[in-house]
mmCIF file of C-alpha atoms and ligand atoms in Angstrom:
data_model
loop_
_atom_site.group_PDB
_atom_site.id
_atom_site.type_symbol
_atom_site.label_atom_id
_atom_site.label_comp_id
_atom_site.label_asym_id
_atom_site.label_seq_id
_atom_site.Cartn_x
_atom_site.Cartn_y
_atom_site.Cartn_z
ATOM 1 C CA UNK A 4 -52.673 -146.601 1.022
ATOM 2 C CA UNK A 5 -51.008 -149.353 3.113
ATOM 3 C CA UNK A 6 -52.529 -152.579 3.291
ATOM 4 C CA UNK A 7 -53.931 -154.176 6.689
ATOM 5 C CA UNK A 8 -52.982 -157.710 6.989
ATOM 6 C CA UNK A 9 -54.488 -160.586 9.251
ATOM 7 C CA UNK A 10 -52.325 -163.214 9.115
ATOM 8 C CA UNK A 11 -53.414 -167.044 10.999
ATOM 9 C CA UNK A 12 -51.168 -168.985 12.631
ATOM 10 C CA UNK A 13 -52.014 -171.968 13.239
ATOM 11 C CA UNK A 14 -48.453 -173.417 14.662
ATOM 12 C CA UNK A 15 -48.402 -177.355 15.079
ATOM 13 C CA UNK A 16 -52.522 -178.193 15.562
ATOM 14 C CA UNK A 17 -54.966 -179.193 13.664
ATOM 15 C CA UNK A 18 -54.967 -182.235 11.097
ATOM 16 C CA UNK A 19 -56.114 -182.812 7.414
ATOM 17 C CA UNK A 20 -59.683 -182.842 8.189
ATOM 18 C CA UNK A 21 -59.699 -180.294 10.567
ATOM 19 C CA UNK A 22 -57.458 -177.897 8.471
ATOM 20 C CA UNK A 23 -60.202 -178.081 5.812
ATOM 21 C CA UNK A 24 -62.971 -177.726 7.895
ATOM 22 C CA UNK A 25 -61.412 -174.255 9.126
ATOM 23 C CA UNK A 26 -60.415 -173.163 5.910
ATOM 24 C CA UNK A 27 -63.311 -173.500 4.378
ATOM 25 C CA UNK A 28 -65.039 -171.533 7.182
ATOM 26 C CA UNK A 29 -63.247 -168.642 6.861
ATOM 27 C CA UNK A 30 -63.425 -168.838 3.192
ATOM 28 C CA UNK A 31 -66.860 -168.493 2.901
ATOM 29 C CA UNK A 32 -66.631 -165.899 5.430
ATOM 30 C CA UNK A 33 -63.973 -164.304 3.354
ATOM 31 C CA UNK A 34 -66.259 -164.455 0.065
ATOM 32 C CA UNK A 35 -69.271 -163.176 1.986
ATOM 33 C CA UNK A 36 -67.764 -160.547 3.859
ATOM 34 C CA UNK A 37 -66.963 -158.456 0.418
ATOM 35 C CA UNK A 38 -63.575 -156.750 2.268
ATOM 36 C CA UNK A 39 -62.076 -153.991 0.107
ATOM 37 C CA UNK A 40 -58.853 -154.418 -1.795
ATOM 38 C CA UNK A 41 -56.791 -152.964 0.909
ATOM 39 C CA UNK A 42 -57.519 -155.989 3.343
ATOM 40 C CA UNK A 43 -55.481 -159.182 3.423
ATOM 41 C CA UNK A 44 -56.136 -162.331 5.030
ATOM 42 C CA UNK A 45 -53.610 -165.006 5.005
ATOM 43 C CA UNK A 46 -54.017 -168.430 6.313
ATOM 44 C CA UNK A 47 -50.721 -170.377 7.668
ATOM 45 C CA UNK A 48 -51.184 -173.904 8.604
ATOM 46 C CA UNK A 49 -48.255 -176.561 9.173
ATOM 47 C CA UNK A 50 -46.279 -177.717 6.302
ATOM 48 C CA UNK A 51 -48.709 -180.901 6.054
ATOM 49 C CA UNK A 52 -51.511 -179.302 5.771
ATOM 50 C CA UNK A 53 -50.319 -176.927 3.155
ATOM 51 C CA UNK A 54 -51.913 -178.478 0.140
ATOM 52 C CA UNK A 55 -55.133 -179.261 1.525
ATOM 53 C CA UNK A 56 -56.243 -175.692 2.866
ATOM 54 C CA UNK A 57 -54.655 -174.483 -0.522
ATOM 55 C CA UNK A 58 -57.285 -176.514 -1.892
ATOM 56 C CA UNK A 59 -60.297 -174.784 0.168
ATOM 57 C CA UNK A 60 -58.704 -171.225 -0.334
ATOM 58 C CA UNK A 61 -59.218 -171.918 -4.064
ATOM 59 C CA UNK A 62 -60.905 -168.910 -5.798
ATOM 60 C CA UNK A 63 -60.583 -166.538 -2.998
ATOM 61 C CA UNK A 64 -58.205 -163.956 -2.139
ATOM 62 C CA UNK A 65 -56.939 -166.150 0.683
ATOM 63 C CA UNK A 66 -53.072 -166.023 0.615
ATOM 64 C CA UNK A 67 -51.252 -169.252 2.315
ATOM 65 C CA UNK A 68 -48.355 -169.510 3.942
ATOM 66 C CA UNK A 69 -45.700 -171.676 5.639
ATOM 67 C CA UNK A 70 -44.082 -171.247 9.199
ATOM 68 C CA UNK A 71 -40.649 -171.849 8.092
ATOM 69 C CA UNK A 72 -38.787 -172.751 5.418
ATOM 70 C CA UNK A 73 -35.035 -173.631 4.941
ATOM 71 C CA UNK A 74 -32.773 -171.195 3.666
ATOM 72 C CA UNK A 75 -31.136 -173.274 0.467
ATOM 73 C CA UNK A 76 -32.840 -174.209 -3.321
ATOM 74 C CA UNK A 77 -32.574 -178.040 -1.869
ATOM 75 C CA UNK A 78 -30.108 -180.374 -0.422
ATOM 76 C CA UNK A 79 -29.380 -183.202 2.760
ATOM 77 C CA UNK A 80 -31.307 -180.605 4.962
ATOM 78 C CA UNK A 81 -33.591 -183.890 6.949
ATOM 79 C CA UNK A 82 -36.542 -182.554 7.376
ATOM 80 C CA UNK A 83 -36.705 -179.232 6.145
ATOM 81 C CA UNK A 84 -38.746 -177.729 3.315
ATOM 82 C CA UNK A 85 -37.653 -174.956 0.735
ATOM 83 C CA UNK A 86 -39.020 -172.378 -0.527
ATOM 84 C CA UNK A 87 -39.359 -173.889 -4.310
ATOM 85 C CA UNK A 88 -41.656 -176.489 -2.809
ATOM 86 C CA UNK A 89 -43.593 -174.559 -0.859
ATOM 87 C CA UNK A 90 -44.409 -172.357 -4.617
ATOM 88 C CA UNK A 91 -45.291 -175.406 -6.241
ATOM 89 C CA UNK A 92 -47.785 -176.330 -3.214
ATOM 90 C CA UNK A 93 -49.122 -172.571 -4.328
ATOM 91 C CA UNK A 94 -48.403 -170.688 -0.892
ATOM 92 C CA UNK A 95 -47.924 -167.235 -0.999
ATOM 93 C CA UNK A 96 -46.493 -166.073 1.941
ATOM 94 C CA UNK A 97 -43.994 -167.446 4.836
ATOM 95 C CA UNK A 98 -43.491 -166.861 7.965
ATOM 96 C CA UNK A 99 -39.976 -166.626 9.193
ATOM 97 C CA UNK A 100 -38.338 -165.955 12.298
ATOM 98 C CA UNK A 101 -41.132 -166.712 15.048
ATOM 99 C CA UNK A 102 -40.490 -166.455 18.680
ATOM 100 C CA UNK A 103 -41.266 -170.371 19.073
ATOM 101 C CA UNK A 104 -38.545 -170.544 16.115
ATOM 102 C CA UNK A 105 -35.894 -168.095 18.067
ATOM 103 C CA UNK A 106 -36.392 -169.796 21.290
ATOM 104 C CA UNK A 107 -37.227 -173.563 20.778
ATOM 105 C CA UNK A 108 -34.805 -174.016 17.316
ATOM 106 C CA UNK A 109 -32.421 -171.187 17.894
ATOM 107 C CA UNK A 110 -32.658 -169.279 14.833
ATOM 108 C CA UNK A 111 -30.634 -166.306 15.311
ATOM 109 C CA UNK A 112 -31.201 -162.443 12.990
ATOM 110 C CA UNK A 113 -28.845 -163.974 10.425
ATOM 111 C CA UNK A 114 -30.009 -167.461 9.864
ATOM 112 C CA UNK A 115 -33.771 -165.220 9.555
ATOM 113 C CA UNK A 116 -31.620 -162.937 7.085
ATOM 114 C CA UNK A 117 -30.380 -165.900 5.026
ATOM 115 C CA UNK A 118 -33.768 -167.472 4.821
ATOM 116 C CA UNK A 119 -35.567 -163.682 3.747
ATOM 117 C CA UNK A 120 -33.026 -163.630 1.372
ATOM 118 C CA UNK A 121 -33.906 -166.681 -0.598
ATOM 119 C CA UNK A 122 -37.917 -166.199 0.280
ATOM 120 C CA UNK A 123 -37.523 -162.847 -1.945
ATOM 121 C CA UNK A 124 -35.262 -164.471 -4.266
ATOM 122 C CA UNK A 125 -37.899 -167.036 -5.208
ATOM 123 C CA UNK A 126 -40.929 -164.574 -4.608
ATOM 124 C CA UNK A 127 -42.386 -165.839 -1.421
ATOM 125 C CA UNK A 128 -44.020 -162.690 0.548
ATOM 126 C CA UNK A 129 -42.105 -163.403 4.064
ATOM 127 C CA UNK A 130 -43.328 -162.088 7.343
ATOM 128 C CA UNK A 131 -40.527 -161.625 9.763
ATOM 129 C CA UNK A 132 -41.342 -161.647 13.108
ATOM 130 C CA UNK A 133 -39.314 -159.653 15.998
ATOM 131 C CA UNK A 134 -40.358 -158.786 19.524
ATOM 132 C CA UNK A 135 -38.480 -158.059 23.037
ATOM 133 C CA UNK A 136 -38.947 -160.777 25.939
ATOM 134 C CA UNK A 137 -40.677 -159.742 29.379
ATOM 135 C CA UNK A 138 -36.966 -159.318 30.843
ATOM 136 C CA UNK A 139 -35.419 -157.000 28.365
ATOM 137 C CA UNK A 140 -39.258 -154.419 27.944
ATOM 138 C CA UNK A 141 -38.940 -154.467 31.807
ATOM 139 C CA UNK A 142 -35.294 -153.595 32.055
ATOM 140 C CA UNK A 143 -35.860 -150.927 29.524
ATOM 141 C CA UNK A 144 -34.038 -152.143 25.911
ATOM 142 C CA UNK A 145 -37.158 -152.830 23.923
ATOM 143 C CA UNK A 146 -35.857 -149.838 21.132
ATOM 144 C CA UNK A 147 -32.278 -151.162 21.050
ATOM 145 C CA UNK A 148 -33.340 -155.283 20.659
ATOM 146 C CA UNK A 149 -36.027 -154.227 18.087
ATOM 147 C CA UNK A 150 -33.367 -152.608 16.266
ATOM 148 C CA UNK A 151 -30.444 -155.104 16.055
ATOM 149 C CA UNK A 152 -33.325 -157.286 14.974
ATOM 150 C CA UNK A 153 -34.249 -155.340 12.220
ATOM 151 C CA UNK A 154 -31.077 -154.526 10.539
ATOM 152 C CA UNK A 155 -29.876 -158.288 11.114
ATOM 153 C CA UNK A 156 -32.720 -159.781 10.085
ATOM 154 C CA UNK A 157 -33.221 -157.232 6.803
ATOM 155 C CA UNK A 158 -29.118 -156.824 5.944
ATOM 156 C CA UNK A 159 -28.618 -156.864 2.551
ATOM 157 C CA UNK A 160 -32.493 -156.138 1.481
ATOM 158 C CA UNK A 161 -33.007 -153.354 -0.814
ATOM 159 C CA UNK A 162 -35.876 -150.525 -0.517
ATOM 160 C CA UNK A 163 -37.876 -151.969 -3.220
ATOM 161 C CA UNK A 164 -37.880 -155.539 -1.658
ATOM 162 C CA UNK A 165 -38.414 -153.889 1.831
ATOM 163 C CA UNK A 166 -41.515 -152.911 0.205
ATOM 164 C CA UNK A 167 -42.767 -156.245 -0.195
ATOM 165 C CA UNK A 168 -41.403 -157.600 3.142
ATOM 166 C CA UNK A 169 -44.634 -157.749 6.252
ATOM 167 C CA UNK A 170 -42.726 -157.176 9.792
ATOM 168 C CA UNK A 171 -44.755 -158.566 12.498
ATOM 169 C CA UNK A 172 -44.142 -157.210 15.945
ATOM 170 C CA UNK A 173 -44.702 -160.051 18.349
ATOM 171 C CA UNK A 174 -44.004 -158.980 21.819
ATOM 172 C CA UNK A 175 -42.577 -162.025 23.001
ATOM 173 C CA UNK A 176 -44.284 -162.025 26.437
ATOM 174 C CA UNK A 177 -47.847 -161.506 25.058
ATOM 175 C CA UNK A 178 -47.368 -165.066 22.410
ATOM 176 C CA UNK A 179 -49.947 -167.547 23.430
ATOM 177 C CA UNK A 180 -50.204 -166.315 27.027
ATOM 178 C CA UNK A 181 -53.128 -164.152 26.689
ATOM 179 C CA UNK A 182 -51.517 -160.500 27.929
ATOM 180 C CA UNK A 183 -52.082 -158.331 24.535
ATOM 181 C CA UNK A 184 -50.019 -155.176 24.155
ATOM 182 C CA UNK A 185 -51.808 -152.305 25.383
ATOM 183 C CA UNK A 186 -52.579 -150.175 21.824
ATOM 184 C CA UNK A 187 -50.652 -147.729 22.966
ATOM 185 C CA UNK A 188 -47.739 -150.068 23.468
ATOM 186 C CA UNK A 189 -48.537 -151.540 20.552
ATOM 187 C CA UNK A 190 -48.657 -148.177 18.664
ATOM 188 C CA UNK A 191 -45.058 -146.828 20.529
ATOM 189 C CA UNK A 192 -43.413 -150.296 19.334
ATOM 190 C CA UNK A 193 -44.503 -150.013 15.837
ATOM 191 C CA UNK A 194 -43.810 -146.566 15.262
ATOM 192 C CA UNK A 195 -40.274 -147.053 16.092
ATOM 193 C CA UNK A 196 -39.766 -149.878 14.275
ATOM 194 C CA UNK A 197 -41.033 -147.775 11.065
ATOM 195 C CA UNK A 198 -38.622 -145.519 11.930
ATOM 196 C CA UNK A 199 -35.905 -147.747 11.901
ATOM 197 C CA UNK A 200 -37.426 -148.781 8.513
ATOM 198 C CA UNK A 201 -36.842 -145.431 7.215
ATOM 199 C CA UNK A 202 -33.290 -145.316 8.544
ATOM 200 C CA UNK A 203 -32.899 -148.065 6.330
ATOM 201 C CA UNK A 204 -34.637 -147.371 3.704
ATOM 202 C CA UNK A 205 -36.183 -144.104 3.247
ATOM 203 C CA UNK A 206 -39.658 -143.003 4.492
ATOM 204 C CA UNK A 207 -41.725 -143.718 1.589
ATOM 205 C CA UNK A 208 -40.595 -147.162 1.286
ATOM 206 C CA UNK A 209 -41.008 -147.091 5.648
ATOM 207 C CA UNK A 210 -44.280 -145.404 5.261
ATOM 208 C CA UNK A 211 -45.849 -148.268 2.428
ATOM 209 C CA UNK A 212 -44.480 -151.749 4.606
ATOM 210 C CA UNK A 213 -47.048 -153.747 6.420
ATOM 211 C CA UNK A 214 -46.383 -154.134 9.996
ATOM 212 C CA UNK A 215 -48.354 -156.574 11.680
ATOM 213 C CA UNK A 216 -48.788 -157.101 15.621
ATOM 214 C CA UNK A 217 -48.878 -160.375 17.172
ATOM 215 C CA UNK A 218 -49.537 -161.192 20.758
ATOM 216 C CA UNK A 219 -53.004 -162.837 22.089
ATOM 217 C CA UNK A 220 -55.163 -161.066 19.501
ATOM 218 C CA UNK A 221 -58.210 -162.066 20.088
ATOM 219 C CA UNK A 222 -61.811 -161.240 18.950
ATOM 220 C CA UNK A 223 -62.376 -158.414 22.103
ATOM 221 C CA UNK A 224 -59.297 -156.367 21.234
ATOM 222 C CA UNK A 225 -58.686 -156.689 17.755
ATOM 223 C CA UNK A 226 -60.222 -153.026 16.388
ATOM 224 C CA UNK A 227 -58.660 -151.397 19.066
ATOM 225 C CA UNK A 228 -55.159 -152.306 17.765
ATOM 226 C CA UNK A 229 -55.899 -152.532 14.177
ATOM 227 C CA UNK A 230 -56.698 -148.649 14.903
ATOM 228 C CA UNK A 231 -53.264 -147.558 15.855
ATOM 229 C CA UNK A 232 -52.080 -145.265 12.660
ATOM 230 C CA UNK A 233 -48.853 -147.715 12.753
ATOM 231 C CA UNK A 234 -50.459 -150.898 12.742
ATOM 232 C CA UNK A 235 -51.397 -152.936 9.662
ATOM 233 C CA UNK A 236 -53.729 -156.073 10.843
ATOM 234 C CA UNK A 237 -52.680 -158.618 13.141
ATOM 235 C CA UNK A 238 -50.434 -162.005 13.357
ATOM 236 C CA UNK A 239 -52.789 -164.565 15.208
ATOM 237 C CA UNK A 240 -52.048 -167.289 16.964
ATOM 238 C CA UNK A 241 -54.442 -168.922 18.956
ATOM 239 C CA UNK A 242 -57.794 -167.248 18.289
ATOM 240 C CA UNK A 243 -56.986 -168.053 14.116
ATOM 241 C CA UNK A 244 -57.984 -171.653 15.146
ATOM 242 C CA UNK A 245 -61.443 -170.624 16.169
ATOM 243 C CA UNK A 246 -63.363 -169.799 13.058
ATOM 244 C CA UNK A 247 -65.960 -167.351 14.117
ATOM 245 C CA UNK A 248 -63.213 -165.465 16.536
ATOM 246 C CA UNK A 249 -60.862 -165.085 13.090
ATOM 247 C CA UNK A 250 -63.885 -163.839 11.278
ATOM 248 C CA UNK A 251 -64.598 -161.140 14.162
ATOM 249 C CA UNK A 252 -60.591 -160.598 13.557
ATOM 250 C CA UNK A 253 -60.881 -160.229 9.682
ATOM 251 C CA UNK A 254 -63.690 -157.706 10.219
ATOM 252 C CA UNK A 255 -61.883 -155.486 12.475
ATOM 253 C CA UNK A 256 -59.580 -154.921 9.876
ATOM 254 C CA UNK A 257 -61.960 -153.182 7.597
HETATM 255 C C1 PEP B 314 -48.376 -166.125 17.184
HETATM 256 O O1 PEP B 314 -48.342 -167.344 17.175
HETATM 257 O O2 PEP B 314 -47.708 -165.485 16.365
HETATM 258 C C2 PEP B 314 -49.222 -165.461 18.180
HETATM 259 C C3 PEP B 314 -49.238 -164.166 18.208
HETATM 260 O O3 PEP B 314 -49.937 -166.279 19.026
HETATM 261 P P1 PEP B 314 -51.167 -165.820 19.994
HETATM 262 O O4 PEP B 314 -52.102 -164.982 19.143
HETATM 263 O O5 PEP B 314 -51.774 -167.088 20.432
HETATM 264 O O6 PEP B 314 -50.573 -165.007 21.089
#
């Protein structure tokens, strides 16, 4: 059985004392709920804020993760991070190849390749995130931008570390602006991408990958999209900084 995911994203808010004080609220929501195996939750705060919700995840099944990371072991990369530190923090998971990333820090499908690459090398779980803009769903190329995406961003990754690779589908025109994906938009979307996946792969390997959505989840529509047969929890943004509305998110993933 595939795992469901619910990923938090908490992008560039919060600080030290607020990043605990969330953490540990979903925490002890996380120990009290009692979710089966098959449920994920994963908490992914800026890179300063890394080590202290690390600290409050302690002794849960909370994974952590960054937002980015740079692509090389180390080097005269001013202010970037790599993935070695991030491991010795303790995270988990990264994110790479956000919308905000594409569009405000123009990281193209093979800069996102380059940095998988090296997040598998040192055994950080990456989720890759790819989506269509307003302008290209409305004049009808959705299929073919999701695809480019996914064989640039995944070149060179074989089946077995497909397997451990989340995709989040983050249509980019419902990021932050509160216009969700219908779930059957949500559903079309992810099927195809899964069978690009198999294209790629094969369909076991397509058939066992996580595929997140992403796009103004919130507490309201959550279960409705986690029910789509194709999709496998949720990439939050906004409502992750609200504990009680990521709670309501975690349990819809049941
Ligand atoms: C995101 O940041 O990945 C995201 C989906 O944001 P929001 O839930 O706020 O749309």
């Amino acid at each position: 059985m595939r795992s469901t995911i619910v990923a938090g994203n908490w992008k560039m808010h919060l600080d030290v004392a607020a990043a605990r004080t969330l953490a540990g609220a979903v925490s002890a929501h996380v120990r009290s709920a009692a979710l089966p195996p098959q449920v994920g939750v994963v908490l992914c705060p800026p890179a300063p804020l890394l080590a202290a919700v690390i600290d409050e995840v302690r002794d849960t099944s909370i994974g952590v993760g960054a937002q980015n990371m740079h692509a090389a072991d180390s080097g005269a990369y001013t202010g970037e991070t790599s993935a070695g530190m991030l491991l010795s923090l303790g995270c988990t998971h990264v994110i790479l190849g956000h919308s905000e990333r594409r569009q405000y820090f123009h990281e193209s499908d093979q800069l996102v390749n380059g940095k998988l690459l090296q997040a598998l090398r040192q055994g950080l779980r990456p989720i890759v995130c790819i989506g269509e803009t307003l302008e290209q769903r409305e004049t009808g190329i959705t299929q073919p931008v999701l695809e480019i995406q996914l064989r640039e961003s995944l070149a060179g990754i074989s089946a077995e570390e497909l397997r451990g690779v989340i995709l989040a589908y983050e249509p980019v025109w419902a990021i932050g602006t509160g216009r969700t994906a219908t779930p059957e938009q949500a559903q079309e979307a992810h099927a195809f991408i899964r069978s690009v996946l198999a294209d790629m792969s094969d369909s076991d390997t397509a058939a066992h990958m996580v595929i997140q959505y992403g796009g103004s989840v919130k507490a309201d529509n959550a279960a409705e999209l986690f029910a789509q047969p194709d999709v496998d929890g949720g990439l939050v943004g906004g409502a992750s900084l609200d504990a009680t509305a990521f709670a309501a998110i975690i349990d819809a993933a049941r």
